[in-house]
Amino acid sequence: MTMMRIGVILGAMALAATSTGAFAAGDAAKGKTVFARCMACHKTVAGQNGLGPSMAGIVGRKAATVAGFNYSPAMKGSGLTWTTANLDAYLTKPTAKVPGTRMIFMGIPKPEDRENLIAYLATLK
Ligand code: HEC
């Protein structure tokens, strides 16, 4: 009886530990694979813009401040700073967070995908 109980408890603890870890910080390595959905338009190297602006240093940066990129009036007027919370909201549904944005992207529905993606974005300097 006790052996089984202990097994169940340990299993539950391991599960709790992994899921808390993922939500607390996000997994940048997993986030890199999520970023594949962005790569058609965004590069990670500073100064390299594509259809969208470079993602270098995006976390903590003010919106619409990449030099040489032609932002929409909506993005220029958003007044946002790309905190993790604002990125999370924008990447959930870009047109809901910044109505009129030129970023044609449906959004990332899964919270853990966004969490991991933002952890990856934070590694881009
Ligand atoms: C179809 C092309 C396209 C895709 C795919 C795309 N974006 Fe964008 N993104 C844009 C464009 C264009 C803008 C500029 C929007 C504007 O000016 O309104 C933008 C803007 C942004 C901004 C604001 C940048 C700034 O300097 O203020 C962030 C953050 C962003 N994108 C993140 C992402 C992420 C992360 C993904 C993948 C999950 C993604 N985008 C997918 C085209 C795209």
mmCIF file of N, CA and C and ligand atoms in Angstrom:
data_model
loop_
_atom_site.group_PDB
_atom_site.id
_atom_site.type_symbol
_atom_site.label_atom_id
_atom_site.label_comp_id
_atom_site.label_asym_id
_atom_site.label_seq_id
_atom_site.Cartn_x
_atom_site.Cartn_y
_atom_site.Cartn_z
ATOM 1 N N MET A 1 0.833 -1.203 0.000
ATOM 2 C CA MET A 1 0.000 0.000 0.000
ATOM 3 C C MET A 1 0.864 1.248 0.000
ATOM 4 N N THR A 2 1.815 1.318 0.940
ATOM 5 C CA THR A 2 2.614 2.551 1.050
ATOM 6 C C THR A 2 3.426 2.822 -0.223
ATOM 7 N N MET A 3 4.016 1.768 -0.809
ATOM 8 C CA MET A 3 4.836 1.990 -2.010
ATOM 9 C C MET A 3 4.018 2.691 -3.101
ATOM 10 N N MET A 4 2.786 2.202 -3.287
ATOM 11 C CA MET A 4 1.972 2.807 -4.347
ATOM 12 C C MET A 4 1.638 4.260 -4.037
ATOM 13 N N ARG A 5 1.273 4.496 -2.801
ATOM 14 C CA ARG A 5 0.940 5.861 -2.388
ATOM 15 C C ARG A 5 2.099 6.815 -2.680
ATOM 16 N N ILE A 6 3.312 6.357 -2.247
ATOM 17 C CA ILE A 6 4.493 7.210 -2.421
ATOM 18 C C ILE A 6 4.715 7.491 -3.910
ATOM 19 N N GLY A 7 4.545 6.445 -4.722
ATOM 20 C CA GLY A 7 4.723 6.629 -6.166
ATOM 21 C C GLY A 7 3.776 7.684 -6.706
ATOM 22 N N VAL A 8 2.538 7.626 -6.289
ATOM 23 C CA VAL A 8 1.540 8.589 -6.775
ATOM 24 C C VAL A 8 1.912 10.011 -6.328
ATOM 25 N N ILE A 9 2.306 10.108 -5.055
ATOM 26 C CA ILE A 9 2.644 11.442 -4.536
ATOM 27 C C ILE A 9 3.860 12.019 -5.261
ATOM 28 N N LEU A 10 4.889 11.183 -5.455
ATOM 29 C CA LEU A 10 6.087 11.672 -6.151
ATOM 30 C C LEU A 10 5.746 12.090 -7.579
ATOM 31 N N GLY A 11 4.904 11.290 -8.226
ATOM 32 C CA GLY A 11 4.504 11.615 -9.597
ATOM 33 C C GLY A 11 3.816 12.964 -9.642
ATOM 34 N N ALA A 12 2.915 13.193 -8.703
ATOM 35 C CA ALA A 12 2.179 14.458 -8.665
ATOM 36 C C ALA A 12 3.129 15.617 -8.400
ATOM 37 N N MET A 13 4.118 15.391 -7.513
ATOM 38 C CA MET A 13 5.061 16.460 -7.210
ATOM 39 C C MET A 13 5.901 16.815 -8.436
ATOM 40 N N ALA A 14 6.338 15.772 -9.162
ATOM 41 C CA ALA A 14 7.166 16.017 -10.345
ATOM 42 C C ALA A 14 6.377 16.826 -11.375
ATOM 43 N N LEU A 15 5.120 16.468 -11.536
ATOM 44 C CA LEU A 15 4.263 17.169 -12.493
ATOM 45 C C LEU A 15 4.111 18.633 -12.095
ATOM 46 N N ALA A 16 3.857 18.868 -10.806
ATOM 47 C CA ALA A 16 3.688 20.235 -10.317
ATOM 48 C C ALA A 16 4.964 21.029 -10.555
ATOM 49 N N ALA A 17 6.116 20.405 -10.297
ATOM 50 C CA ALA A 17 7.391 21.105 -10.440
ATOM 51 C C ALA A 17 7.629 21.503 -11.886
ATOM 52 N N THR A 18 7.386 20.589 -12.837
ATOM 53 C CA THR A 18 7.662 20.939 -14.235
ATOM 54 C C THR A 18 6.698 22.016 -14.724
ATOM 55 N N SER A 19 5.425 21.917 -14.359
ATOM 56 C CA SER A 19 4.513 22.918 -14.913
ATOM 57 C C SER A 19 4.752 24.296 -14.280
ATOM 58 N N THR A 20 5.089 24.360 -13.005
ATOM 59 C CA THR A 20 5.391 25.661 -12.401
ATOM 60 C C THR A 20 6.601 26.268 -13.103
ATOM 61 N N GLY A 21 7.620 25.424 -13.341
ATOM 62 C CA GLY A 21 8.833 25.928 -13.995
ATOM 63 C C GLY A 21 8.504 26.549 -15.333
ATOM 64 N N ALA A 22 7.715 25.858 -16.132
ATOM 65 C CA ALA A 22 7.408 26.351 -17.474
ATOM 66 C C ALA A 22 6.657 27.678 -17.411
ATOM 67 N N PHE A 23 5.749 27.801 -16.463
ATOM 68 C CA PHE A 23 4.963 29.029 -16.426
ATOM 69 C C PHE A 23 5.705 30.171 -15.752
ATOM 70 N N ALA A 24 6.621 29.821 -14.850
ATOM 71 C CA ALA A 24 7.355 30.884 -14.170
ATOM 72 C C ALA A 24 8.296 31.604 -15.125
ATOM 73 N N ALA A 25 9.024 30.866 -15.946
ATOM 74 C CA ALA A 25 10.086 31.502 -16.719
ATOM 75 C C ALA A 25 9.939 31.292 -18.222
ATOM 76 N N GLY A 26 9.292 30.238 -18.635
ATOM 77 C CA GLY A 26 9.248 29.921 -20.049
ATOM 78 C C GLY A 26 10.524 29.203 -20.450
ATOM 79 N N ASP A 27 10.436 28.432 -21.510
ATOM 80 C CA ASP A 27 11.554 27.631 -21.988
ATOM 81 C C ASP A 27 12.007 28.208 -23.330
ATOM 82 N N ALA A 28 13.147 28.899 -23.292
ATOM 83 C CA ALA A 28 13.614 29.604 -24.493
ATOM 84 C C ALA A 28 13.892 28.648 -25.652
ATOM 85 N N ALA A 29 14.373 27.433 -25.324
ATOM 86 C CA ALA A 29 14.674 26.479 -26.402
ATOM 87 C C ALA A 29 13.387 26.076 -27.123
ATOM 88 N N LYS A 30 12.328 25.848 -26.352
ATOM 89 C CA LYS A 30 11.033 25.541 -26.975
ATOM 90 C C LYS A 30 10.499 26.761 -27.708
ATOM 91 N N GLY A 31 10.746 27.934 -27.129
ATOM 92 C CA GLY A 31 10.276 29.178 -27.733
ATOM 93 C C GLY A 31 10.890 29.433 -29.094
ATOM 94 N N LYS A 32 12.117 28.962 -29.269
ATOM 95 C CA LYS A 32 12.781 29.140 -30.560
ATOM 96 C C LYS A 32 12.018 28.408 -31.660
ATOM 97 N N THR A 33 11.452 27.251 -31.328
ATOM 98 C CA THR A 33 10.679 26.528 -32.339
ATOM 99 C C THR A 33 9.350 27.247 -32.611
ATOM 100 N N VAL A 34 8.791 27.889 -31.588
ATOM 101 C CA VAL A 34 7.565 28.676 -31.804
ATOM 102 C C VAL A 34 7.874 29.865 -32.719
ATOM 103 N N PHE A 35 9.080 30.415 -32.598
ATOM 104 C CA PHE A 35 9.462 31.586 -33.393
ATOM 105 C C PHE A 35 9.487 31.277 -34.896
ATOM 106 N N ALA A 36 9.478 29.986 -35.251
ATOM 107 C CA ALA A 36 9.393 29.624 -36.667
ATOM 108 C C ALA A 36 8.175 30.280 -37.323
ATOM 109 N N ARG A 37 7.123 30.516 -36.532
ATOM 110 C CA ARG A 37 5.904 31.146 -37.071
ATOM 111 C C ARG A 37 6.103 32.630 -37.358
ATOM 112 N N CYS A 38 7.167 33.203 -36.858
ATOM 113 C CA CYS A 38 7.425 34.634 -37.022
ATOM 114 C C CYS A 38 8.477 34.885 -38.095
ATOM 115 N N MET A 39 9.250 33.851 -38.435
ATOM 116 C CA MET A 39 10.465 34.059 -39.227
ATOM 117 C C MET A 39 10.209 34.514 -40.652
ATOM 118 N N ALA A 40 9.015 34.299 -41.160
ATOM 119 C CA ALA A 40 8.721 34.778 -42.507
ATOM 120 C C ALA A 40 8.841 36.297 -42.552
ATOM 121 N N CYS A 41 8.621 36.947 -41.437
ATOM 122 C CA CYS A 41 8.582 38.411 -41.406
ATOM 123 C C CYS A 41 9.631 39.047 -40.490
ATOM 124 N N HIS A 42 10.105 38.327 -39.479
ATOM 125 C CA HIS A 42 11.002 38.941 -38.489
ATOM 126 C C HIS A 42 12.358 38.259 -38.442
ATOM 127 N N LYS A 43 13.409 39.068 -38.448
ATOM 128 C CA LYS A 43 14.766 38.564 -38.229
ATOM 129 C C LYS A 43 15.183 38.872 -36.796
ATOM 130 N N THR A 44 16.218 38.153 -36.346
ATOM 131 C CA THR A 44 16.635 38.303 -34.949
ATOM 132 C C THR A 44 17.897 39.154 -34.818
ATOM 133 N N VAL A 45 18.495 39.522 -35.934
ATOM 134 C CA VAL A 45 19.732 40.306 -35.909
ATOM 135 C C VAL A 45 19.383 41.792 -35.911
ATOM 136 N N ALA A 46 20.052 42.552 -35.058
ATOM 137 C CA ALA A 46 19.788 43.990 -34.981
ATOM 138 C C ALA A 46 20.019 44.648 -36.332
ATOM 139 N N GLY A 47 19.140 45.541 -36.713
ATOM 140 C CA GLY A 47 19.307 46.298 -37.954
ATOM 141 C C GLY A 47 18.790 45.575 -39.187
ATOM 142 N N GLN A 48 18.388 44.308 -39.046
ATOM 143 C CA GLN A 48 17.877 43.572 -40.210
ATOM 144 C C GLN A 48 16.358 43.509 -40.155
ATOM 145 N N ASN A 49 15.723 44.314 -40.982
ATOM 146 C CA ASN A 49 14.266 44.306 -41.042
ATOM 147 C C ASN A 49 13.802 43.530 -42.264
ATOM 148 N N GLY A 50 12.666 42.869 -42.137
ATOM 149 C CA GLY A 50 12.048 42.201 -43.272
ATOM 150 C C GLY A 50 10.691 42.845 -43.477
ATOM 151 N N LEU A 51 9.678 42.006 -43.661
ATOM 152 C CA LEU A 51 8.306 42.536 -43.696
ATOM 153 C C LEU A 51 7.959 43.166 -42.354
ATOM 154 N N GLY A 52 8.542 42.635 -41.295
ATOM 155 C CA GLY A 52 8.390 43.200 -39.954
ATOM 156 C C GLY A 52 9.743 43.674 -39.436
ATOM 157 N N PRO A 53 9.743 44.444 -38.354
ATOM 158 C CA PRO A 53 10.996 44.972 -37.802
ATOM 159 C C PRO A 53 11.819 43.890 -37.100
ATOM 160 N N SER A 54 13.129 44.131 -36.976
ATOM 161 C CA SER A 54 14.019 43.203 -36.270
ATOM 162 C C SER A 54 13.522 42.967 -34.844
ATOM 163 N N MET A 55 13.676 41.736 -34.368
ATOM 164 C CA MET A 55 13.268 41.383 -32.997
ATOM 165 C C MET A 55 14.421 41.524 -31.998
ATOM 166 N N ALA A 56 15.591 41.989 -32.451
ATOM 167 C CA ALA A 56 16.720 42.146 -31.522
ATOM 168 C C ALA A 56 16.349 43.137 -30.418
ATOM 169 N N GLY A 57 16.537 42.745 -29.185
ATOM 170 C CA GLY A 57 16.288 43.631 -28.042
ATOM 171 C C GLY A 57 14.829 44.001 -27.841
ATOM 172 N N ILE A 58 13.918 43.186 -28.369
ATOM 173 C CA ILE A 58 12.493 43.571 -28.339
ATOM 174 C C ILE A 58 11.933 43.677 -26.919
ATOM 175 N N VAL A 59 12.332 42.758 -26.029
ATOM 176 C CA VAL A 59 11.755 42.782 -24.670
ATOM 177 C C VAL A 59 12.284 44.014 -23.925
ATOM 178 N N GLY A 60 11.361 44.854 -23.502
ATOM 179 C CA GLY A 60 11.718 46.080 -22.787
ATOM 180 C C GLY A 60 11.839 47.302 -23.681
ATOM 181 N N ARG A 61 11.763 47.102 -25.001
ATOM 182 C CA ARG A 61 11.902 48.217 -25.942
ATOM 183 C C ARG A 61 10.564 48.932 -26.137
ATOM 184 N N LYS A 62 10.617 50.219 -26.446
ATOM 185 C CA LYS A 62 9.387 50.947 -26.780
ATOM 186 C C LYS A 62 8.918 50.511 -28.172
ATOM 187 N N ALA A 63 7.598 50.435 -28.349
ATOM 188 C CA ALA A 63 7.037 50.041 -29.642
ATOM 189 C C ALA A 63 7.418 51.051 -30.721
ATOM 190 N N ALA A 64 7.557 50.529 -31.939
ATOM 191 C CA ALA A 64 7.763 51.371 -33.132
ATOM 192 C C ALA A 64 9.029 52.216 -33.066
ATOM 193 N N THR A 65 10.119 51.640 -32.560
ATOM 194 C CA THR A 65 11.363 52.407 -32.441
ATOM 195 C C THR A 65 12.541 51.791 -33.209
ATOM 196 N N VAL A 66 12.307 50.792 -34.068
ATOM 197 C CA VAL A 66 13.405 50.278 -34.894
ATOM 198 C C VAL A 66 13.638 51.260 -36.039
ATOM 199 N N ALA A 67 14.868 51.746 -36.118
ATOM 200 C CA ALA A 67 15.204 52.747 -37.135
ATOM 201 C C ALA A 67 15.004 52.165 -38.530
ATOM 202 N N GLY A 68 14.442 52.956 -39.410
ATOM 203 C CA GLY A 68 14.319 52.561 -40.802
ATOM 204 C C GLY A 68 13.128 51.661 -41.095
ATOM 205 N N PHE A 69 12.327 51.334 -40.084
ATOM 206 C CA PHE A 69 11.156 50.505 -40.365
ATOM 207 C C PHE A 69 9.912 51.386 -40.439
ATOM 208 N N ASN A 70 9.103 51.126 -41.454
ATOM 209 C CA ASN A 70 7.906 51.917 -41.710
ATOM 210 C C ASN A 70 6.705 51.345 -40.958
ATOM 211 N N TYR A 71 6.522 51.804 -39.721
ATOM 212 C CA TYR A 71 5.429 51.296 -38.881
ATOM 213 C C TYR A 71 4.077 51.890 -39.283
ATOM 214 N N SER A 72 3.027 51.194 -38.894
ATOM 215 C CA SER A 72 1.674 51.720 -39.086
ATOM 216 C C SER A 72 1.450 52.882 -38.120
ATOM 217 N N PRO A 73 0.557 53.798 -38.467
ATOM 218 C CA PRO A 73 0.195 54.863 -37.518
ATOM 219 C C PRO A 73 -0.304 54.270 -36.191
ATOM 220 N N ALA A 74 -0.985 53.116 -36.277
ATOM 221 C CA ALA A 74 -1.509 52.482 -35.059
ATOM 222 C C ALA A 74 -0.373 52.088 -34.119
ATOM 223 N N MET A 75 0.666 51.488 -34.682
ATOM 224 C CA MET A 75 1.788 51.054 -33.836
ATOM 225 C C MET A 75 2.535 52.263 -33.296
ATOM 226 N N LYS A 76 2.735 53.268 -34.154
ATOM 227 C CA LYS A 76 3.445 54.478 -33.703
ATOM 228 C C LYS A 76 2.693 55.160 -32.569
ATOM 229 N N GLY A 77 1.368 55.121 -32.645
ATOM 230 C CA GLY A 77 0.568 55.812 -31.642
ATOM 231 C C GLY A 77 0.188 54.943 -30.441
ATOM 232 N N SER A 78 0.690 53.695 -30.404
ATOM 233 C CA SER A 78 0.240 52.765 -29.358
ATOM 234 C C SER A 78 0.739 53.159 -27.970
ATOM 235 N N GLY A 79 1.881 53.810 -27.903
ATOM 236 C CA GLY A 79 2.446 54.188 -26.613
ATOM 237 C C GLY A 79 2.910 53.004 -25.785
ATOM 238 N N LEU A 80 3.000 51.823 -26.411
ATOM 239 C CA LEU A 80 3.357 50.612 -25.647
ATOM 240 C C LEU A 80 4.859 50.496 -25.447
ATOM 241 N N THR A 81 5.223 49.870 -24.357
ATOM 242 C CA THR A 81 6.568 49.326 -24.179
ATOM 243 C C THR A 81 6.398 47.820 -24.157
ATOM 244 N N TRP A 82 7.320 47.111 -24.818
ATOM 245 C CA TRP A 82 7.166 45.647 -24.946
ATOM 246 C C TRP A 82 7.627 44.918 -23.693
ATOM 247 N N THR A 83 6.841 45.086 -22.643
ATOM 248 C CA THR A 83 7.002 44.263 -21.441
ATOM 249 C C THR A 83 6.513 42.863 -21.774
ATOM 250 N N THR A 84 6.827 41.887 -20.928
ATOM 251 C CA THR A 84 6.336 40.531 -21.198
ATOM 252 C C THR A 84 4.808 40.510 -21.218
ATOM 253 N N ALA A 85 4.166 41.308 -20.365
ATOM 254 C CA ALA A 85 2.695 41.327 -20.332
ATOM 255 C C ALA A 85 2.124 41.892 -21.631
ATOM 256 N N ASN A 86 2.709 42.984 -22.137
ATOM 257 C CA ASN A 86 2.210 43.556 -23.392
ATOM 258 C C ASN A 86 2.496 42.636 -24.576
ATOM 259 N N LEU A 87 3.662 42.002 -24.572
ATOM 260 C CA LEU A 87 3.958 41.041 -25.643
ATOM 261 C C LEU A 87 2.963 39.885 -25.600
ATOM 262 N N ASP A 88 2.667 39.418 -24.391
ATOM 263 C CA ASP A 88 1.734 38.302 -24.254
ATOM 264 C C ASP A 88 0.369 38.670 -24.837
ATOM 265 N N ALA A 89 -0.097 39.871 -24.537
ATOM 266 C CA ALA A 89 -1.399 40.304 -25.046
ATOM 267 C C ALA A 89 -1.361 40.499 -26.566
ATOM 268 N N TYR A 90 -0.310 41.142 -27.066
ATOM 269 C CA TYR A 90 -0.199 41.392 -28.513
ATOM 270 C C TYR A 90 -0.130 40.077 -29.281
ATOM 271 N N LEU A 91 0.659 39.123 -28.769
ATOM 272 C CA LEU A 91 0.853 37.862 -29.491
ATOM 273 C C LEU A 91 -0.350 36.934 -29.359
ATOM 274 N N THR A 92 -1.239 37.217 -28.416
ATOM 275 C CA THR A 92 -2.482 36.458 -28.325
ATOM 276 C C THR A 92 -3.377 36.816 -29.505
ATOM 277 N N LYS A 93 -3.491 38.121 -29.786
ATOM 278 C CA LYS A 93 -4.313 38.591 -30.903
ATOM 279 C C LYS A 93 -3.848 40.007 -31.244
ATOM 280 N N PRO A 94 -2.929 40.121 -32.196
ATOM 281 C CA PRO A 94 -2.318 41.431 -32.488
ATOM 282 C C PRO A 94 -3.339 42.543 -32.725
ATOM 283 N N THR A 95 -4.397 42.272 -33.499
ATOM 284 C CA THR A 95 -5.343 43.335 -33.836
ATOM 285 C C THR A 95 -6.208 43.752 -32.647
ATOM 286 N N ALA A 96 -6.260 42.926 -31.606
ATOM 287 C CA ALA A 96 -7.022 43.307 -30.412
ATOM 288 C C ALA A 96 -6.205 44.247 -29.542
ATOM 289 N N LYS A 97 -4.904 43.991 -29.452
ATOM 290 C CA LYS A 97 -4.038 44.826 -28.603
ATOM 291 C C LYS A 97 -3.707 46.142 -29.306
ATOM 292 N N VAL A 98 -3.444 46.076 -30.630
ATOM 293 C CA VAL A 98 -3.111 47.284 -31.400
ATOM 294 C C VAL A 98 -4.025 47.323 -32.635
ATOM 295 N N PRO A 99 -5.254 47.838 -32.460
ATOM 296 C CA PRO A 99 -6.177 47.881 -33.606
ATOM 297 C C PRO A 99 -5.570 48.716 -34.737
ATOM 298 N N GLY A 100 -5.558 48.150 -35.939
ATOM 299 C CA GLY A 100 -4.968 48.844 -37.075
ATOM 300 C C GLY A 100 -3.525 48.465 -37.331
ATOM 301 N N THR A 101 -2.980 47.538 -36.547
ATOM 302 C CA THR A 101 -1.596 47.105 -36.799
ATOM 303 C C THR A 101 -1.478 46.468 -38.180
ATOM 304 N N ARG A 102 -0.297 46.645 -38.789
ATOM 305 C CA ARG A 102 -0.040 46.037 -40.099
ATOM 306 C C ARG A 102 0.473 44.615 -39.972
ATOM 307 N N MET A 103 0.620 44.150 -38.751
ATOM 308 C CA MET A 103 1.105 42.768 -38.596
ATOM 309 C C MET A 103 -0.056 41.814 -38.853
ATOM 310 N N ILE A 104 0.037 41.097 -39.976
ATOM 311 C CA ILE A 104 -1.027 40.174 -40.354
ATOM 312 C C ILE A 104 -0.696 38.811 -39.760
ATOM 313 N N PHE A 105 -1.199 38.575 -38.588
ATOM 314 C CA PHE A 105 -0.877 37.350 -37.867
ATOM 315 C C PHE A 105 -2.043 37.036 -36.940
ATOM 316 N N MET A 106 -2.504 35.800 -36.969
ATOM 317 C CA MET A 106 -3.712 35.453 -36.216
ATOM 318 C C MET A 106 -3.505 35.429 -34.716
ATOM 319 N N GLY A 107 -2.273 35.159 -34.299
ATOM 320 C CA GLY A 107 -2.011 35.064 -32.873
ATOM 321 C C GLY A 107 -1.654 33.651 -32.468
ATOM 322 N N ILE A 108 -1.153 33.520 -31.252
ATOM 323 C CA ILE A 108 -0.743 32.238 -30.706
ATOM 324 C C ILE A 108 -1.688 31.895 -29.571
ATOM 325 N N PRO A 109 -2.581 30.926 -29.787
ATOM 326 C CA PRO A 109 -3.624 30.655 -28.793
ATOM 327 C C PRO A 109 -3.118 30.047 -27.482
ATOM 328 N N LYS A 110 -2.071 29.213 -27.538
ATOM 329 C CA LYS A 110 -1.663 28.476 -26.326
ATOM 330 C C LYS A 110 -0.801 29.343 -25.413
ATOM 331 N N PRO A 111 -1.224 29.542 -24.160
ATOM 332 C CA PRO A 111 -0.433 30.361 -23.219
ATOM 333 C C PRO A 111 1.001 29.875 -23.065
ATOM 334 N N GLU A 112 1.206 28.541 -23.021
ATOM 335 C CA GLU A 112 2.588 28.068 -22.804
ATOM 336 C C GLU A 112 3.464 28.315 -24.027
ATOM 337 N N ASP A 113 2.882 28.317 -25.214
ATOM 338 C CA ASP A 113 3.659 28.664 -26.414
ATOM 339 C C ASP A 113 4.104 30.124 -26.339
ATOM 340 N N ARG A 114 3.204 31.001 -25.900
ATOM 341 C CA ARG A 114 3.569 32.426 -25.785
ATOM 342 C C ARG A 114 4.629 32.627 -24.716
ATOM 343 N N GLU A 115 4.452 31.935 -23.597
ATOM 344 C CA GLU A 115 5.418 32.018 -22.497
ATOM 345 C C GLU A 115 6.818 31.615 -22.980
ATOM 346 N N ASN A 116 6.891 30.500 -23.684
ATOM 347 C CA ASN A 116 8.184 30.013 -24.185
ATOM 348 C C ASN A 116 8.734 30.955 -25.246
ATOM 349 N N LEU A 117 7.870 31.423 -26.118
ATOM 350 C CA LEU A 117 8.291 32.350 -27.175
ATOM 351 C C LEU A 117 8.874 33.627 -26.567
ATOM 352 N N ILE A 118 8.226 34.174 -25.566
ATOM 353 C CA ILE A 118 8.696 35.418 -24.948
ATOM 354 C C ILE A 118 10.031 35.179 -24.236
ATOM 355 N N ALA A 119 10.191 33.984 -23.639
ATOM 356 C CA ALA A 119 11.487 33.633 -23.029
ATOM 357 C C ALA A 119 12.573 33.632 -24.104
ATOM 358 N N TYR A 120 12.232 33.122 -25.288
ATOM 359 C CA TYR A 120 13.198 33.137 -26.398
ATOM 360 C C TYR A 120 13.481 34.570 -26.849
ATOM 361 N N LEU A 121 12.434 35.373 -26.990
ATOM 362 C CA LEU A 121 12.623 36.775 -27.426
ATOM 363 C C LEU A 121 13.561 37.508 -26.460
ATOM 364 N N ALA A 122 13.451 37.167 -25.172
ATOM 365 C CA ALA A 122 14.284 37.838 -24.172
ATOM 366 C C ALA A 122 15.773 37.517 -24.344
ATOM 367 N N THR A 123 16.085 36.449 -25.078
ATOM 368 C CA THR A 123 17.496 36.111 -25.311
ATOM 369 C C THR A 123 18.083 36.903 -26.475
ATOM 370 N N LEU A 124 17.251 37.579 -27.242
ATOM 371 C CA LEU A 124 17.716 38.315 -28.431
ATOM 372 C C LEU A 124 18.217 39.688 -28.002
ATOM 373 N N LYS A 125 19.497 39.908 -28.184
ATOM 374 C CA LYS A 125 20.066 41.185 -27.743
ATOM 375 C C LYS A 125 20.361 42.059 -28.938
HETATM 376 C C1 HEC B 1 3.119 38.315 -42.006
HETATM 377 C C2 HEC B 1 4.249 38.961 -41.392
HETATM 378 C C3 HEC B 1 4.394 38.868 -39.889
HETATM 379 C C4 HEC B 1 4.385 37.750 -39.073
HETATM 380 C C5 HEC B 1 4.166 36.294 -39.488
HETATM 381 C C6 HEC B 1 4.670 38.224 -37.741
HETATM 382 N N1 HEC B 1 4.835 39.583 -37.731
HETATM 383 FE FE1 HEC B 1 5.285 40.759 -36.116
HETATM 384 N N2 HEC B 1 5.152 42.415 -37.266
HETATM 385 C C7 HEC B 1 4.894 42.433 -38.629
HETATM 386 C C8 HEC B 1 4.743 43.799 -39.074
HETATM 387 C C9 HEC B 1 4.468 44.246 -40.508
HETATM 388 C C10 HEC B 1 4.927 44.610 -37.929
HETATM 389 C C11 HEC B 1 4.768 46.117 -37.832
HETATM 390 C C12 HEC B 1 3.328 46.353 -37.396
HETATM 391 C C13 HEC B 1 2.840 47.774 -37.439
HETATM 392 O O1 HEC B 1 3.605 48.697 -37.762
HETATM 393 O O2 HEC B 1 1.645 47.947 -37.161
HETATM 394 C C14 HEC B 1 5.178 43.705 -36.803
HETATM 395 C C15 HEC B 1 5.411 44.117 -35.502
HETATM 396 C C16 HEC B 1 5.731 43.282 -34.457
HETATM 397 C C17 HEC B 1 6.079 43.722 -33.135
HETATM 398 C C18 HEC B 1 6.224 45.149 -32.673
HETATM 399 C C19 HEC B 1 7.661 45.570 -33.016
HETATM 400 C C20 HEC B 1 8.088 46.964 -32.618
HETATM 401 O O3 HEC B 1 9.226 47.300 -32.959
HETATM 402 O O4 HEC B 1 7.316 47.713 -31.998
HETATM 403 C C21 HEC B 1 6.332 42.604 -32.407
HETATM 404 C C22 HEC B 1 6.732 42.527 -30.960
HETATM 405 C C23 HEC B 1 6.119 41.474 -33.282
HETATM 406 N N3 HEC B 1 5.761 41.921 -34.520
HETATM 407 C C24 HEC B 1 6.318 40.160 -32.907
HETATM 408 C C25 HEC B 1 6.005 39.068 -33.728
HETATM 409 C C26 HEC B 1 6.151 37.695 -33.311
HETATM 410 C C27 HEC B 1 6.757 37.249 -31.993
HETATM 411 C C28 HEC B 1 5.672 36.917 -34.324
HETATM 412 C C29 HEC B 1 5.509 35.410 -34.371
HETATM 413 C C30 HEC B 1 4.684 34.854 -33.340
HETATM 414 C C31 HEC B 1 5.276 37.810 -35.408
HETATM 415 N N4 HEC B 1 5.499 39.099 -34.995
HETATM 416 C C32 HEC B 1 4.774 37.400 -36.628
HETATM 417 C C33 HEC B 1 4.788 41.331 -39.446
HETATM 418 C C34 HEC B 1 4.684 40.011 -39.023
#
